[in-house]
Amino acid sequence: AIGLWGWLIRFAAVLGVGVLTLWAVYRFEAGVYSPIGTWVVMPTHWSTLRRLWQHQAGGHRAFFMGQLSSEGWWYYFPVLFLIKTPLSLLVLLVVAAVTATLRAPPRGLAVVLAAGWRMQGSSPTVLGRRACSQRGLQTPCERERGGLGWSPVMIVFPVLYFAVSMASRIDIGYRHILPVVPYVVMGAAAVFSPLLKAPVRGGGLHRFRWRGVVLAGLIGWAMLSSLWIHPYYLAYFNALVGGPDQGYRYVVDSNLDWGQDLKRLKGYLDERGIERVKLSYFGTAKPEGYGIEYDPLPMPPPSSSSDFSPFNPEPGMYAISASNLQGALMEEPDIFDWFRHRQPMDKVGYSIFIYEVTERFEGRWAAVCYGPAPALEGDQILQMLGGSEVEIGRTAYFDCRSSWVYPAGTAPGWYVIPGVTDGPTVVPTYCDDTQVIFHGRRSSKSMGLTIYGGEGAGSESVHLAALEGSDGQPRFGEAARFLGYEIEPVRPAPGDDVILRTYWEVLKRPEFPLSVMAHLVLVGEAEALLVGTADGLGFPVENWQEGDVFAQMHFFTLPSGLAASVDGDAAEYVFNVGLYRLDTMERVPPAGFEADHLILGPVGRHK
């Protein structure tokens, strides 16, 4: 028996050979390791390890399936293995796993692993022959392995390595799990090889027929995949995610884009006679070194500032690296989100996306939600939308938690909605079918925002004509005209939450503050009971302009089990709606009505 000391001596010998080999790689370098001020061998190696640990501790911001994180994802490498490993190898691995499960005797794998790590016996083999023979098997190792040809080292090392990789916070590339691939290949081959040698019913030429065809097919498939992706090997993704064309939707960085296609970009531009391009490049090479004439767009820091309007880019040819498009290392990770909502006209080597912007969106207004604070100030918004080159005549502010506005006229414009609001907004009601132009996620430097495209009030005539009460449209003084209302749900039941939306057209901006009155009233035959109030105006009068149309939301809960506080069995709920001055609390009466308010409804009966 070797014994414990024998195994320790062997381990020390292997470790010594390993250290000497590594030291030879560093040309037997020796010197002072500055962090501890002590003479050591391979100081460069220890410095590199120290930087790696610091990198690991700080994390590395990466893109993964639409997410950005510096903390990493435990499932990053399993998914990466599935989408970047050739399908032929994955199929072979599945066949091997199924075969191993079917052919291995009960507890066979556990016995092999236990035997492999048992430090006894005179033989150095890791298969643990002594452990097998002690069980009285005729062919010790083969019986325990079920003829699979797997040794523990082929299982333990890749499993441990992969597990450590999954715990890493540096999720940037398939290259980090490449050491696992040879073990996968050898393990699958070790299982598949006995299948080729096993007898098949019929013998003769039938012996290898179907198994040989399967193996040849898998090998041919792998060869064709390599030929097909040539010469863009780094960008390989298998068919599970749509191939290299769709890989950027899942991962970038060294999985797809390592700056390798700059030379190809130069060739692409020359072939098409494109003299100048707007470029955001992910890499360390200098584009001018390849003769590329370009206007710099935002790039990973450190990079020079760029006069770029992310919400409304100017016309021109754009070349954007996939890693920058997804914001992997960008200071503002969503700076190119405008392009994400559009298909590129071409791709250079799968890693550089080509876009042609033919014209700018000619918006004339920006309606900015505050809830309670806007995502950007007025000057910032104008700059992001194109600055002085875009004639934005107006910026209107409103509270999208309780109101919506359609600026006067028919000209298109933008809605600027903050990513963080104090409470829910009405955006889903009014932007369900509206195109998202730009979406910026919340970060430590920004509350995030979403930009929607919209049309002016003149384009909403069909919607407004379908409102309840749209036939009368009484005026309230010189300030506004009532256009109609909507109730959601249409037939509320007791206990339901009810939303009343009142629509108004601005006739003239008043010199005094206003609010919209909305009261829920239970009306009987001879008396009425005030049940709830929801006054408010989320579009302050200082932002009004003649021709604007706005919707004001009023939120109620229809009472259930209300005591019979009014007479009669036919009591019903109605809304009393109007305008009143906030400075004097004086109501502004509707023209042509005796009352100083409108009565809308009924909306339900009291039971």
GROMACS .gro file of N, CA and C in nm, residues 473-484 503-508:
model
   54
  473GLN      N    1  -7.049   6.974  -2.555
  473GLN     CA    2  -6.924   7.049  -2.547
  473GLN      C    3  -6.942   7.193  -2.499
  474PRO      N    4  -6.992   7.209  -2.377
  474PRO     CA    5  -7.012   7.345  -2.325
  474PRO      C    6  -6.879   7.413  -2.290
  475ARG      N    7  -6.881   7.545  -2.298
  475ARG     CA    8  -6.764   7.626  -2.261
  475ARG      C    9  -6.771   7.659  -2.112
  476PHE      N   10  -6.654   7.665  -2.051
  476PHE     CA   11  -6.643   7.710  -1.912
  476PHE      C   12  -6.569   7.843  -1.915
  477GLY      N   13  -6.649   7.951  -1.918
  477GLY     CA   14  -6.591   8.083  -1.931
  477GLY      C   15  -6.512   8.095  -2.060
  478GLU      N   16  -6.401   8.166  -2.054
  478GLU     CA   17  -6.313   8.180  -2.170
  478GLU      C   18  -6.195   8.084  -2.163
  479ALA      N   19  -6.194   7.998  -2.058
  479ALA     CA   20  -6.075   7.917  -2.034
  479ALA      C   21  -6.075   7.787  -2.113
  480ALA      N   22  -6.184   7.709  -2.108
  480ALA     CA   23  -6.179   7.574  -2.164
  480ALA      C   24  -6.317   7.529  -2.210
  481ARG      N   25  -6.315   7.428  -2.294
  481ARG     CA   26  -6.437   7.365  -2.342
  481ARG      C   27  -6.436   7.217  -2.300
  482PHE      N   28  -6.549   7.170  -2.248
  482PHE     CA   29  -6.561   7.029  -2.210
  482PHE      C   30  -6.589   6.946  -2.335
  483LEU      N   31  -6.508   6.844  -2.359
  483LEU     CA   32  -6.519   6.765  -2.482
  483LEU      C   33  -6.590   6.632  -2.461
  484GLY      N   34  -6.595   6.581  -2.340
  484GLY     CA   35  -6.658   6.451  -2.316
  484GLY      C   36  -6.586   6.377  -2.205
  503TYR      N   37  -6.223   6.513  -2.062
  503TYR     CA   38  -6.141   6.570  -2.169
  503TYR      C   39  -6.180   6.716  -2.190
  504TRP      N   40  -6.076   6.799  -2.207
  504TRP     CA   41  -6.096   6.944  -2.215
  504TRP      C   42  -6.011   7.002  -2.328
  505GLU      N   43  -6.063   7.106  -2.391
  505GLU     CA   44  -5.988   7.182  -2.491
  505GLU      C   45  -5.959   7.321  -2.436
  506VAL      N   46  -5.835   7.362  -2.446
  506VAL     CA   47  -5.796   7.494  -2.397
  506VAL      C   48  -5.840   7.600  -2.498
  507LEU      N   49  -5.916   7.700  -2.450
  507LEU     CA   50  -5.957   7.812  -2.534
  507LEU      C   51  -5.864   7.931  -2.515
  508LYS      N   52  -5.826   7.953  -2.391
  508LYS     CA   53  -5.738   8.066  -2.360
  508LYS      C   54  -5.674   8.039  -2.225
   0.00000   0.00000   0.00000
